[in-house]
PDB file of C-alpha atoms and ligand atoms in Angstrom:
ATOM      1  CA  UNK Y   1       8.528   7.604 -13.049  1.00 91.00           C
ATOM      2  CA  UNK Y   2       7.457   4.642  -9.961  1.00 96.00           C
ATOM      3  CA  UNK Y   3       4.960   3.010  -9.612  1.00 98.00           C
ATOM      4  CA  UNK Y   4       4.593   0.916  -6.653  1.00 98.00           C
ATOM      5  CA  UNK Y   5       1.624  -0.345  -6.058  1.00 98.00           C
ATOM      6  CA  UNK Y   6      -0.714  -1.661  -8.417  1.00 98.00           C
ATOM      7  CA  UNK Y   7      -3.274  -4.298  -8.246  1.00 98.00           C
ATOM      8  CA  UNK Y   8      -3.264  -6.994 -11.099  1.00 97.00           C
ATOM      9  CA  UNK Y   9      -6.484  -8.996 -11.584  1.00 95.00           C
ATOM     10  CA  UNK Y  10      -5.352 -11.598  -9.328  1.00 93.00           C
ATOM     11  CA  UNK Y  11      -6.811  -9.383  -6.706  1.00 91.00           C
ATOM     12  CA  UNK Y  12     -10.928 -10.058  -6.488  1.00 88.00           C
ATOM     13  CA  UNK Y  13     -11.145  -6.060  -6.905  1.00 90.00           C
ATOM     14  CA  UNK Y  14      -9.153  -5.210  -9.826  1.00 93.00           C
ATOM     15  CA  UNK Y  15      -8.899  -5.949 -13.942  1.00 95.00           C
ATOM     16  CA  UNK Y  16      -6.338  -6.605 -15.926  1.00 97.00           C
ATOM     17  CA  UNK Y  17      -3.341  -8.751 -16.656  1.00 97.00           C
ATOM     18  CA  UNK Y  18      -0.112  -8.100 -15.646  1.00 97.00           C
ATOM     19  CA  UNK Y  19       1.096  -7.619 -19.284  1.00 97.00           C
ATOM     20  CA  UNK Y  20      -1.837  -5.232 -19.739  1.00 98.00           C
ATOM     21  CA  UNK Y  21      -0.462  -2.900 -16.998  1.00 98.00           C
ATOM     22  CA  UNK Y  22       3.142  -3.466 -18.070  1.00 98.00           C
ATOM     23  CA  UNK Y  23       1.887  -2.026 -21.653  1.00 98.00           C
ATOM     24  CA  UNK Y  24       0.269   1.065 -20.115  1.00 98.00           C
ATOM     25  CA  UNK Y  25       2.966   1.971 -17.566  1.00 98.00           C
ATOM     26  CA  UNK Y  26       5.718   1.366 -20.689  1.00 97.00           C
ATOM     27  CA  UNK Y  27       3.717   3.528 -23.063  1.00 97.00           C
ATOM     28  CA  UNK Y  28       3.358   6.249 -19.989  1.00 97.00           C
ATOM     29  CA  UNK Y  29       6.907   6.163 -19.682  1.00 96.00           C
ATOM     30  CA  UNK Y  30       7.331   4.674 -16.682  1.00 97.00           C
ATOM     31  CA  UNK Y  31      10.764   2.931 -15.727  1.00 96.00           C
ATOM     32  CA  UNK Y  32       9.900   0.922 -12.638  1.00 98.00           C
ATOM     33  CA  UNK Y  33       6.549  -0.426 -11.417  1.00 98.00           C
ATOM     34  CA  UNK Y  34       5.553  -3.086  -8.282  1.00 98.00           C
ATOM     35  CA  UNK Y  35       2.601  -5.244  -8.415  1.00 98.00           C
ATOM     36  CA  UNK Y  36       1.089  -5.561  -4.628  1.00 98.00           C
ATOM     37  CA  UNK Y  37      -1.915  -7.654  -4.916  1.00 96.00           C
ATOM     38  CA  UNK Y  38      -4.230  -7.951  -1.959  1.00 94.00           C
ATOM     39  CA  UNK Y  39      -3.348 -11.051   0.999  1.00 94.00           C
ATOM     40  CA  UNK Y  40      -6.421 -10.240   2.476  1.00 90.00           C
ATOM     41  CA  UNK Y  41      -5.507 -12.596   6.149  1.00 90.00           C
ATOM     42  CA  UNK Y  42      -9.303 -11.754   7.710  1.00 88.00           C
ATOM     43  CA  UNK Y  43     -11.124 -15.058   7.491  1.00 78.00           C
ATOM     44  CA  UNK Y  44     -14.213 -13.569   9.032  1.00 73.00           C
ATOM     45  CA  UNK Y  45     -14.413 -11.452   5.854  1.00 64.00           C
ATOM     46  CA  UNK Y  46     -15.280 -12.885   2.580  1.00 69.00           C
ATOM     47  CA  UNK Y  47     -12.151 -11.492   0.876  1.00 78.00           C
ATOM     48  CA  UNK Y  48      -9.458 -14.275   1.122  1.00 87.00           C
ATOM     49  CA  UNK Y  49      -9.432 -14.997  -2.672  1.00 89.00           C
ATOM     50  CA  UNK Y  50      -7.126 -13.860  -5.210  1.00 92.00           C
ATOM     51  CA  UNK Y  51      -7.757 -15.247  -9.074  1.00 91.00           C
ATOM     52  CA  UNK Y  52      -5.368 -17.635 -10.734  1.00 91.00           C
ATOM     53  CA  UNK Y  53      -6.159 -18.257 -13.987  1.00 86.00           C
ATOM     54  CA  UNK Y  54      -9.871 -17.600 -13.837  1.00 86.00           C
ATOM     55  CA  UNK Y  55     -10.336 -19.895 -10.642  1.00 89.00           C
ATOM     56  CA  UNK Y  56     -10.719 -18.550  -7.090  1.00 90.00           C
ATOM     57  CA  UNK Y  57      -8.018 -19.627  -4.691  1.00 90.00           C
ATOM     58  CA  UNK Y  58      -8.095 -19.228  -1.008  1.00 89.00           C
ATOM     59  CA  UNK Y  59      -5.087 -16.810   0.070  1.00 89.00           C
ATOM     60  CA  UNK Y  60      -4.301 -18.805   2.549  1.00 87.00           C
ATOM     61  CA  UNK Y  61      -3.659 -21.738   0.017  1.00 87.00           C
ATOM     62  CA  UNK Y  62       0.336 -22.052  -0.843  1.00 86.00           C
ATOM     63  CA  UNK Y  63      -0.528 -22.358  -4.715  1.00 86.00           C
ATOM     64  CA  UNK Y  64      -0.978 -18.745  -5.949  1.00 94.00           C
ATOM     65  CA  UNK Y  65       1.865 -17.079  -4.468  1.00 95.00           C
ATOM     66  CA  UNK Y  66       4.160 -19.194  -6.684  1.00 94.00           C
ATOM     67  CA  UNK Y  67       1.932 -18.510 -10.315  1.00 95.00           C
ATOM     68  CA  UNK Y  68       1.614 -15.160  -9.132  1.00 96.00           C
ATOM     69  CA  UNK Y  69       5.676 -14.278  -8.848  1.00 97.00           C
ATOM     70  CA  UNK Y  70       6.334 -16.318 -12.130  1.00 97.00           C
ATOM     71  CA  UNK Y  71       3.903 -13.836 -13.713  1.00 97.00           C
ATOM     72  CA  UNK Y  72       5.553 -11.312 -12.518  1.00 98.00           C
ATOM     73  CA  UNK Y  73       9.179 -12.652 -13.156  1.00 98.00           C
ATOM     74  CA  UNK Y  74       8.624 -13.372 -16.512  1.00 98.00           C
ATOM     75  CA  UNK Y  75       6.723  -9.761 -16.951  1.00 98.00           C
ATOM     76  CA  UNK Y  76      10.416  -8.631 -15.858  1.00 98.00           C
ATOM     77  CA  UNK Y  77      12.496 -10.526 -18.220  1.00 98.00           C
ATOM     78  CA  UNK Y  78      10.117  -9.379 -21.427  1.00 98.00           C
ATOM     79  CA  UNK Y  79      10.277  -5.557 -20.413  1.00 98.00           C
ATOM     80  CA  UNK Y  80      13.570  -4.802 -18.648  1.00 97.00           C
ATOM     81  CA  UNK Y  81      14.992  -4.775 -21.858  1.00 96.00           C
ATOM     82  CA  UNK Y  82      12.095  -2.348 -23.043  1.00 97.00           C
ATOM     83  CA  UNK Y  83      13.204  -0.073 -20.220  1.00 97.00           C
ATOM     84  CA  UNK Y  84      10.320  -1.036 -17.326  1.00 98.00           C
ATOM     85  CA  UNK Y  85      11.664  -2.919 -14.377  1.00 98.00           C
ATOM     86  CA  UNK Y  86       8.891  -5.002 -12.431  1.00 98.00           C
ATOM     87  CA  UNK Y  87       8.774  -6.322  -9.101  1.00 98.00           C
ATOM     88  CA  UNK Y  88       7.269  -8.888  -7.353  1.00 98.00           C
ATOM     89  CA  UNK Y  89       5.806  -7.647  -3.824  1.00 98.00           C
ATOM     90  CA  UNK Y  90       2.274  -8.026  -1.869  1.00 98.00           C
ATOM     91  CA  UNK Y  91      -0.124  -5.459   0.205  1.00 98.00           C
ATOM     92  CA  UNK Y  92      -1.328  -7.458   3.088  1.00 97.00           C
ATOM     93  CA  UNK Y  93      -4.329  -6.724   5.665  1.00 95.00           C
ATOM     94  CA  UNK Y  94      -2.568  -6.325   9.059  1.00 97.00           C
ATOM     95  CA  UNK Y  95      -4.737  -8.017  11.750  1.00 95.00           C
ATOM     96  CA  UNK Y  96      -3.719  -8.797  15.053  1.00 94.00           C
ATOM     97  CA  UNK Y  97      -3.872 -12.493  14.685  1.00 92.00           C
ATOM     98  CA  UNK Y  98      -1.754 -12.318  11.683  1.00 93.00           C
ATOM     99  CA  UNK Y  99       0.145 -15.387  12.816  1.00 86.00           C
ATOM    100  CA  UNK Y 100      -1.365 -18.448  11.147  1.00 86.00           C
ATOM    101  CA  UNK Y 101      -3.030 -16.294   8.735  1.00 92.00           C
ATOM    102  CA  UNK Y 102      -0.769 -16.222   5.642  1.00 94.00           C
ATOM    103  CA  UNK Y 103       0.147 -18.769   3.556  1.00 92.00           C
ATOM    104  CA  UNK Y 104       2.586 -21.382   4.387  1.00 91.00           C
ATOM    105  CA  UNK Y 105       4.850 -20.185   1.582  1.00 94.00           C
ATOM    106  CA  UNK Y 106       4.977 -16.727   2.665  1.00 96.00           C
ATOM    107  CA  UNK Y 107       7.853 -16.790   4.972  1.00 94.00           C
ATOM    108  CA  UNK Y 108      10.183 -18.282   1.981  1.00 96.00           C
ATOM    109  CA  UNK Y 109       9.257 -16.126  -0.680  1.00 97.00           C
ATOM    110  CA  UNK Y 110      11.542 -13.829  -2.143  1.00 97.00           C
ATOM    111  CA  UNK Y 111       9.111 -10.529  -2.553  1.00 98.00           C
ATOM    112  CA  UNK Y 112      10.957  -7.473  -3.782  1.00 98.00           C
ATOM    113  CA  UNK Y 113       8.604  -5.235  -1.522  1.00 98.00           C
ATOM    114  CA  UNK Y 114       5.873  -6.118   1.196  1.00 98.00           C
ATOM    115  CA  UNK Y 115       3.014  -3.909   1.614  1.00 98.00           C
ATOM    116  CA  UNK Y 116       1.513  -3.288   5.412  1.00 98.00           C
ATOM    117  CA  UNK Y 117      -2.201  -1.929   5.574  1.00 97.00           C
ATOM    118  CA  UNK Y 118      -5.071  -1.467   7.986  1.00 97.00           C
ATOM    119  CA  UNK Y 119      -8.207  -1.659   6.080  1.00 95.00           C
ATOM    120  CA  UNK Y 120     -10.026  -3.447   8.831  1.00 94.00           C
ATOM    121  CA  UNK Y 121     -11.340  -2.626  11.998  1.00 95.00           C
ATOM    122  CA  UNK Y 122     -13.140  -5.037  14.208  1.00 94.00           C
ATOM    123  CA  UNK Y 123     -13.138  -7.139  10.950  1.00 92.00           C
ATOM    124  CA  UNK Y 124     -15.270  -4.262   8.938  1.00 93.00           C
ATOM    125  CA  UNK Y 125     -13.065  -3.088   5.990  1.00 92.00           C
ATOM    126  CA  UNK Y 126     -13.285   0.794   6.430  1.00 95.00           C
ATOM    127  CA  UNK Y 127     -12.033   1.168   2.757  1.00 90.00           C
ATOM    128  CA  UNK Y 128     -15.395   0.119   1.350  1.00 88.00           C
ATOM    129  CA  UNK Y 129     -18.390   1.661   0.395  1.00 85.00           C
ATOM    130  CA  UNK Y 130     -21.251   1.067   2.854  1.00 89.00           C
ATOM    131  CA  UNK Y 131     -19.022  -0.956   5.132  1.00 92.00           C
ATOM    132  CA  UNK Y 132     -16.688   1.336   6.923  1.00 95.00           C
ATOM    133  CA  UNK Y 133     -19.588   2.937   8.963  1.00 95.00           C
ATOM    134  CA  UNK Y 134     -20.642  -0.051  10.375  1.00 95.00           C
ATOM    135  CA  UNK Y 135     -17.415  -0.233  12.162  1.00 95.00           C
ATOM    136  CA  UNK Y 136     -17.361   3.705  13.037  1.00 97.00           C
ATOM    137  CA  UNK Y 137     -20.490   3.716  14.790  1.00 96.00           C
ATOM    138  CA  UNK Y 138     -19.228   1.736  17.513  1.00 96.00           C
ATOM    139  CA  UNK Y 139     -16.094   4.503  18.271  1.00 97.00           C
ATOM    140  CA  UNK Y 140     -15.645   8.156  18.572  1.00 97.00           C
ATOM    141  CA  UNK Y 141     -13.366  10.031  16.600  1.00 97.00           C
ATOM    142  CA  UNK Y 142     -10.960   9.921  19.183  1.00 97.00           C
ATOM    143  CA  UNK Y 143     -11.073   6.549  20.492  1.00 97.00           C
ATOM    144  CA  UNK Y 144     -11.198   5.415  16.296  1.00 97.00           C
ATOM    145  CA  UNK Y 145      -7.949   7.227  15.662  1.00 98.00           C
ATOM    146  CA  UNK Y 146      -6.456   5.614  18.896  1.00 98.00           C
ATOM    147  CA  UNK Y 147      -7.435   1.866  17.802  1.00 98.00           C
ATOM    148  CA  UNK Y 148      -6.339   2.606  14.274  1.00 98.00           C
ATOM    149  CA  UNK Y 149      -2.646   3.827  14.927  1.00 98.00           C
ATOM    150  CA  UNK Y 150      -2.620   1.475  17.829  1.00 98.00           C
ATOM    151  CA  UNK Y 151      -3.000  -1.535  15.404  1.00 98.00           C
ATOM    152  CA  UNK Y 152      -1.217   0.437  12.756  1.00 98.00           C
ATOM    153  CA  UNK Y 153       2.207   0.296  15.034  1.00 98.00           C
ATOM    154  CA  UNK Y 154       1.580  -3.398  15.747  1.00 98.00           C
ATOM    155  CA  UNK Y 155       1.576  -3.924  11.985  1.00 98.00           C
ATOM    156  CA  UNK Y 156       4.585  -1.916  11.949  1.00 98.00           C
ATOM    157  CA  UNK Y 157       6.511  -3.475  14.938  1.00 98.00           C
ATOM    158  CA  UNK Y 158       5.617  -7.227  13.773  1.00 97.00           C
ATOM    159  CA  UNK Y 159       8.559  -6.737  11.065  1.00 96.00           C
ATOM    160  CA  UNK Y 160       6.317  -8.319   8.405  1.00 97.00           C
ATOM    161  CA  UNK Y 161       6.579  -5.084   6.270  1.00 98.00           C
ATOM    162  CA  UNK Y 162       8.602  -2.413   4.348  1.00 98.00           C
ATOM    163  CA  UNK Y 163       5.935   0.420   3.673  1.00 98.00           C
ATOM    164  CA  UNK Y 164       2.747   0.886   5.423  1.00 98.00           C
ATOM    165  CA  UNK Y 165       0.373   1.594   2.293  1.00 98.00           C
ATOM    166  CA  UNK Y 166      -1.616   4.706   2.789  1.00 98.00           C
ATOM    167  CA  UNK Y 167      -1.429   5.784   6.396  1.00 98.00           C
ATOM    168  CA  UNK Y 168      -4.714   7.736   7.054  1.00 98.00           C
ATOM    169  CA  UNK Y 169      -6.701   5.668   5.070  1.00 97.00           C
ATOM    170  CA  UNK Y 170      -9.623   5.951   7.821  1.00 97.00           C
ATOM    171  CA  UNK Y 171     -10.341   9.690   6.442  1.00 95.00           C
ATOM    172  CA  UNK Y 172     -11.666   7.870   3.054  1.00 94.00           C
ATOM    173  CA  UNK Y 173     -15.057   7.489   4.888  1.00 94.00           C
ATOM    174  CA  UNK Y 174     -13.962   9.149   8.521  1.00 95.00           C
ATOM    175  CA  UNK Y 175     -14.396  12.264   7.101  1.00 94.00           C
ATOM    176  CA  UNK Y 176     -18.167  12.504   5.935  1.00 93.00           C
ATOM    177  CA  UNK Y 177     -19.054  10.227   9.336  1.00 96.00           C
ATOM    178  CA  UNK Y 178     -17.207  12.521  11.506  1.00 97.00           C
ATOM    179  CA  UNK Y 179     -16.262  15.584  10.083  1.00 97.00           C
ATOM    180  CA  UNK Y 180     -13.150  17.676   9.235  1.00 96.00           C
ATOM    181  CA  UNK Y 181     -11.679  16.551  13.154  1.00 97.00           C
ATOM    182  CA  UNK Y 182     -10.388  13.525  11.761  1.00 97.00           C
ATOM    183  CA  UNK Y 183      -8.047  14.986   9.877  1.00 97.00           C
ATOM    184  CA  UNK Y 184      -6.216  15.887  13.316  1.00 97.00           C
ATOM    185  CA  UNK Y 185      -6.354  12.117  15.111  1.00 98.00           C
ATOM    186  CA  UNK Y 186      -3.219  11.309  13.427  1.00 98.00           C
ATOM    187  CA  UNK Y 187      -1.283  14.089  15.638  1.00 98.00           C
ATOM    188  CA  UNK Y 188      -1.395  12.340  18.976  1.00 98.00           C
ATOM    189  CA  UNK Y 189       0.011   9.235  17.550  1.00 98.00           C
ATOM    190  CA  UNK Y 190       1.989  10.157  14.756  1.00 98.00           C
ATOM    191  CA  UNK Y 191       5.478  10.128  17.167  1.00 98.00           C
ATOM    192  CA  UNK Y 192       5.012   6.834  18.085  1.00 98.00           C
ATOM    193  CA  UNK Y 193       4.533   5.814  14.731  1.00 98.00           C
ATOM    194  CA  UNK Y 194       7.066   7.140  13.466  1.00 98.00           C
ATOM    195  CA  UNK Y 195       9.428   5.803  16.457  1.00 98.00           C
ATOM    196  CA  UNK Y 196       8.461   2.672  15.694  1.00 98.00           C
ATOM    197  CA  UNK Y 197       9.023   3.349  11.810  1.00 98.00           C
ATOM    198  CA  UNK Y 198      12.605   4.365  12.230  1.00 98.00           C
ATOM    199  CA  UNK Y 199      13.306   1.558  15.180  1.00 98.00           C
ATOM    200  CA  UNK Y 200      11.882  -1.166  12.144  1.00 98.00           C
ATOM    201  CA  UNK Y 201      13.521   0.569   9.160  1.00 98.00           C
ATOM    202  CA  UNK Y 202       9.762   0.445   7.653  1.00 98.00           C
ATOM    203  CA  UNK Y 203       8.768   3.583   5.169  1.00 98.00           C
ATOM    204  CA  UNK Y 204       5.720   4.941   3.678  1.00 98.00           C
ATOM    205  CA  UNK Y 205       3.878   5.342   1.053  1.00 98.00           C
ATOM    206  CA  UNK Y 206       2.179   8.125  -1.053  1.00 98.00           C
ATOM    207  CA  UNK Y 207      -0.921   6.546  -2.071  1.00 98.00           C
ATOM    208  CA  UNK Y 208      -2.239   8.790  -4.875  1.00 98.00           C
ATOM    209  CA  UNK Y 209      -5.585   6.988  -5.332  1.00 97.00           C
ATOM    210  CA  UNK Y 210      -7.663   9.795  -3.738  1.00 96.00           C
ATOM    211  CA  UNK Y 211      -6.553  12.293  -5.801  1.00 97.00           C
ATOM    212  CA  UNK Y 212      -8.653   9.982  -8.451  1.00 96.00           C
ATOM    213  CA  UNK Y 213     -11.998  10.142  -6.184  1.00 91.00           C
ATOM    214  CA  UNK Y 214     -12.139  13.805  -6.311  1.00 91.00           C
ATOM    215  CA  UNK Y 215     -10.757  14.498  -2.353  1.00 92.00           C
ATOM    216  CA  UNK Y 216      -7.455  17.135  -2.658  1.00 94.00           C
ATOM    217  CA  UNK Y 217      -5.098  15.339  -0.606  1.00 96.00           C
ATOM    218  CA  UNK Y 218      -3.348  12.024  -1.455  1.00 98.00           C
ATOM    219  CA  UNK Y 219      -3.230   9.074   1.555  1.00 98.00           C
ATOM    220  CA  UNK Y 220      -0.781  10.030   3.736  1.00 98.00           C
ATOM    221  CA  UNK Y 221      -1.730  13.965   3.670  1.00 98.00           C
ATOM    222  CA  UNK Y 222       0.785  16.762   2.781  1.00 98.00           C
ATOM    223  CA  UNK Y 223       0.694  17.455   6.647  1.00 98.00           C
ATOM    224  CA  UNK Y 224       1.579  14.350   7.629  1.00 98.00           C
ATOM    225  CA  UNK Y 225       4.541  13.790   4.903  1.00 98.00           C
ATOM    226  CA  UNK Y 226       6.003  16.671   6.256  1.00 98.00           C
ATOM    227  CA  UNK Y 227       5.698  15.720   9.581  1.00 98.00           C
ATOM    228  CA  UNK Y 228       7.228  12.101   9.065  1.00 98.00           C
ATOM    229  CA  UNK Y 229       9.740  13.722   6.964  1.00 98.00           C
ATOM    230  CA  UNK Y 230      11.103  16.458  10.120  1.00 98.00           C
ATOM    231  CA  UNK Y 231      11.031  12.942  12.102  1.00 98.00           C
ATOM    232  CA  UNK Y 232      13.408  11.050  10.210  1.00 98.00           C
ATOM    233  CA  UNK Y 233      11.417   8.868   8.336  1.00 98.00           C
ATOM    234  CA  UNK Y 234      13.598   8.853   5.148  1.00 97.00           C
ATOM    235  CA  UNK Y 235      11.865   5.431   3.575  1.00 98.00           C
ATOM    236  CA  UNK Y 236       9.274   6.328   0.845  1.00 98.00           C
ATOM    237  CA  UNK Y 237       7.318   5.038  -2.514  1.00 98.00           C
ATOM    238  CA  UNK Y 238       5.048   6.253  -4.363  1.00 98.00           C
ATOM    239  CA  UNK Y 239       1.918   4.516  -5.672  1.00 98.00           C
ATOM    240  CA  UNK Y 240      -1.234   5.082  -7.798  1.00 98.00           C
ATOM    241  CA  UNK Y 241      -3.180   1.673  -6.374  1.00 98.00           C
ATOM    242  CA  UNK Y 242      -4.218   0.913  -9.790  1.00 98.00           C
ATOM    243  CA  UNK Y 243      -6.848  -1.245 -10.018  1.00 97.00           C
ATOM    244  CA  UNK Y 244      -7.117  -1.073 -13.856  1.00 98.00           C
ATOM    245  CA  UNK Y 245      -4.434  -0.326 -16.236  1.00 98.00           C
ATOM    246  CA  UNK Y 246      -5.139   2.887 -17.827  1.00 98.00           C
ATOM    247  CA  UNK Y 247      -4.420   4.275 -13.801  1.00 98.00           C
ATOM    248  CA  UNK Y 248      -1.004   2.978 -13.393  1.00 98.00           C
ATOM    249  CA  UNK Y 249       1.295   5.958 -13.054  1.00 97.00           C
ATOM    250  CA  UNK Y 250      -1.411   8.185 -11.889  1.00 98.00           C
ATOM    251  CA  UNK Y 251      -0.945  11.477 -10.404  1.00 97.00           C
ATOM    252  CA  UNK Y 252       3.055  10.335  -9.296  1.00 96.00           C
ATOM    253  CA  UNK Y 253       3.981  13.750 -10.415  1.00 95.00           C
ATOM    254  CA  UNK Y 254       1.996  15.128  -8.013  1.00 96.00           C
ATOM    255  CA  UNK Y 255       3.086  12.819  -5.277  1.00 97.00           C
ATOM    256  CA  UNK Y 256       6.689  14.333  -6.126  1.00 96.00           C
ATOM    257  CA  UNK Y 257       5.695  17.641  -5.954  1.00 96.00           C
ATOM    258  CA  UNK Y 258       4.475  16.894  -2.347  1.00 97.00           C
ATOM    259  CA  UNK Y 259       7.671  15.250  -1.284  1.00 98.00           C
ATOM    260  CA  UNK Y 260      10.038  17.891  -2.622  1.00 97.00           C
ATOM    261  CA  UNK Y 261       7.736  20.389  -0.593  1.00 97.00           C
ATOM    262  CA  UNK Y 262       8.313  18.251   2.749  1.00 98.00           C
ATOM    263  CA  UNK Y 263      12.070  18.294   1.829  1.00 97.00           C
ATOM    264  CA  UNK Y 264      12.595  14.776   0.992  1.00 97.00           C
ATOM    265  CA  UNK Y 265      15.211  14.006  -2.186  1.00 96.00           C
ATOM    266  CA  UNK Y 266      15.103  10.677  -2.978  1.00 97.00           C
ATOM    267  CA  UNK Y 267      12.291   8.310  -2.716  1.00 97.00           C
ATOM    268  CA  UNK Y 268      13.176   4.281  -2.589  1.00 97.00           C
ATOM    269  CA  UNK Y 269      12.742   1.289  -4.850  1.00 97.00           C
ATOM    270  CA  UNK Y 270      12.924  -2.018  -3.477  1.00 98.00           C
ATOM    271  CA  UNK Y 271      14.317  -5.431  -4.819  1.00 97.00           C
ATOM    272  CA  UNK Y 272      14.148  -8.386  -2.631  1.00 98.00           C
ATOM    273  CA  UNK Y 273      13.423  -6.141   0.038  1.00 98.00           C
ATOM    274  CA  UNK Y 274      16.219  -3.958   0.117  1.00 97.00           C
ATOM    275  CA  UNK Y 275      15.314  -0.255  -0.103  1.00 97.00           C
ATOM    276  CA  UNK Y 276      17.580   1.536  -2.733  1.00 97.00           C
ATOM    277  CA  UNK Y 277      17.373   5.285  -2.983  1.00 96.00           C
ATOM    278  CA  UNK Y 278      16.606   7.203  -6.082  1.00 95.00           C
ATOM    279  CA  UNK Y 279      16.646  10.901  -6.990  1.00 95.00           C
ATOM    280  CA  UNK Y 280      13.439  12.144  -7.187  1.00 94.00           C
ATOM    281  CA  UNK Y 281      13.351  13.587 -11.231  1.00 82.00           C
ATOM    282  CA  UNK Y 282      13.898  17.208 -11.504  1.00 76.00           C
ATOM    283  CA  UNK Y 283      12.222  16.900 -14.862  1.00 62.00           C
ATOM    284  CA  UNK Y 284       8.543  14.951 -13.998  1.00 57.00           C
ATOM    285  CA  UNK Y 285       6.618  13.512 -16.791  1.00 49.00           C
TER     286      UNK Y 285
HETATM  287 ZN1   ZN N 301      -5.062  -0.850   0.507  1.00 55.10          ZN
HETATM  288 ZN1   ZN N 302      -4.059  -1.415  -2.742  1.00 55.10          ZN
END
């Protein structure tokens, strides 16, 4: 089993040390896991931090990206052997004005996998509790899906990534505020998106976390994996966004299931950005 995104407790949001989730995803019997901790790039938001050793450092700063990857490294070295590979990679908030808003450092790091994701619209992060309607009042359900996949293909087309973490993220909050119609927005756009996918050699992922909030469909949706799958989007991870180790590994099985359904075989694993296919198991844990 894969694992590809997980959040460590240098992200503000999340518990744990890396060795903590390495121990859980070993004893689950996992064989490969990523750590993607947030580079949250808004400074209008109060979420550029990421912990290092107890202090908060601005993400922004070069001086975490550095601790963060030996972590990880040396995580890699102690459990290869064991049978769990671990890579280094990074979820970052796509904004427009992305330029100038990583660190310095970023450019010459050697990630193994580089996460893209729209949590923010008009600097609101739609992902959060009590937040994400501030920024849906101001749209209708059309004009919300258009500005999301909009900004969503500028993420994509700005090269800066390899999967675009959970695609319809917006119908986390979208669907109470606007009903069951949002479920549809993606279908005007989802050509272009996936034109720009193929042009950029940039997958997806399938982000299992909502299957852990009680909602029936992981992020993307069965009906959009199938549709990305008939056009030729072959890239794809799966994830459980763990933001505490006993949820690493979560619900992957079910992410395969999905996949196989949409007639995909293989999903990818990534080392220093290079996408390498694997068989998806016949036999799932
Ligand atoms: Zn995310
Ligand atoms: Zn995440």
């Amino acid at each position: 089993m894969f694992d590809y995104h997980i959040h460590p407790n240098y992200s503000i949001d999340a518990e744990g040390t890396i060795e903590e989730f390495c121990e859980v995803a070993l004893s689950k019997g996992l064989r490969e896991i990523a750590f993607t901790t947030h580079l949250d790039t808004d400074n209008k938001g109060d979420d550029c931090f990421v912990n290092v050793k107890g202090k908060k450092v601005s993400t922004r700063s070069s001086l975490w990206l550095e601790d963060y990857e030996a972590s990880i490294r040396s995580a890699d070295e102690k459990y290869k052997d064991l049978g769990l590979r671990v890579r280094f990679g990074v979820e970052v908030d796509y904004i427009s004005e992305i330029d100038g808003a990583l660190p310095e450092n970023f450019y010459s790091t050697e990630f193994d996998i580089i996460l893209g994701s729209m949590h923010l619209i008009d600097h609101i992060a739609i992902s959060a509790t009590g937040r994400a309607e501030a920024a849906f009042k101001n749209y209708s359900m059309e004009e919300l899906g258009r500005k999301y996949y909009t900004l969503l293909i500028e993420a994509v087309e700005s090269g800066l990534f390899d999967i675009v973490a959970h695609i319809d993220l917006y119908r986390r909050f979208g669907q109470e505020f606007y009903g069951d119609g949002i479920r549809e927005v993606w279908k005007l756009h989802i050509s272009d998106l996936a034109n720009a996918m193929r042009r950029f050699n940039v997958g997806f992922e399938i982000n299992t976390s909502p299957l852990r909030r009680g909602q029936e469909q992981p992020m993307p949706e069965a009906a959009i994996i199938n549709e990305l799958h008939d056009q030729g989007v072959s890239i794809v991870t799966v994830g459980s966004d763990a933001h505490q180790p006993q949820d690493v590994g979560a619900d992957i099985t079910t992410a395969f299931l999905l996949l196989k359904e949409a007639g995909f075989s293989n999903i990818s694993v990534f080392e220093r950005r290079k996408a390498v296919d694997q068989e998806i198991p016949n036999h799932i844990v």
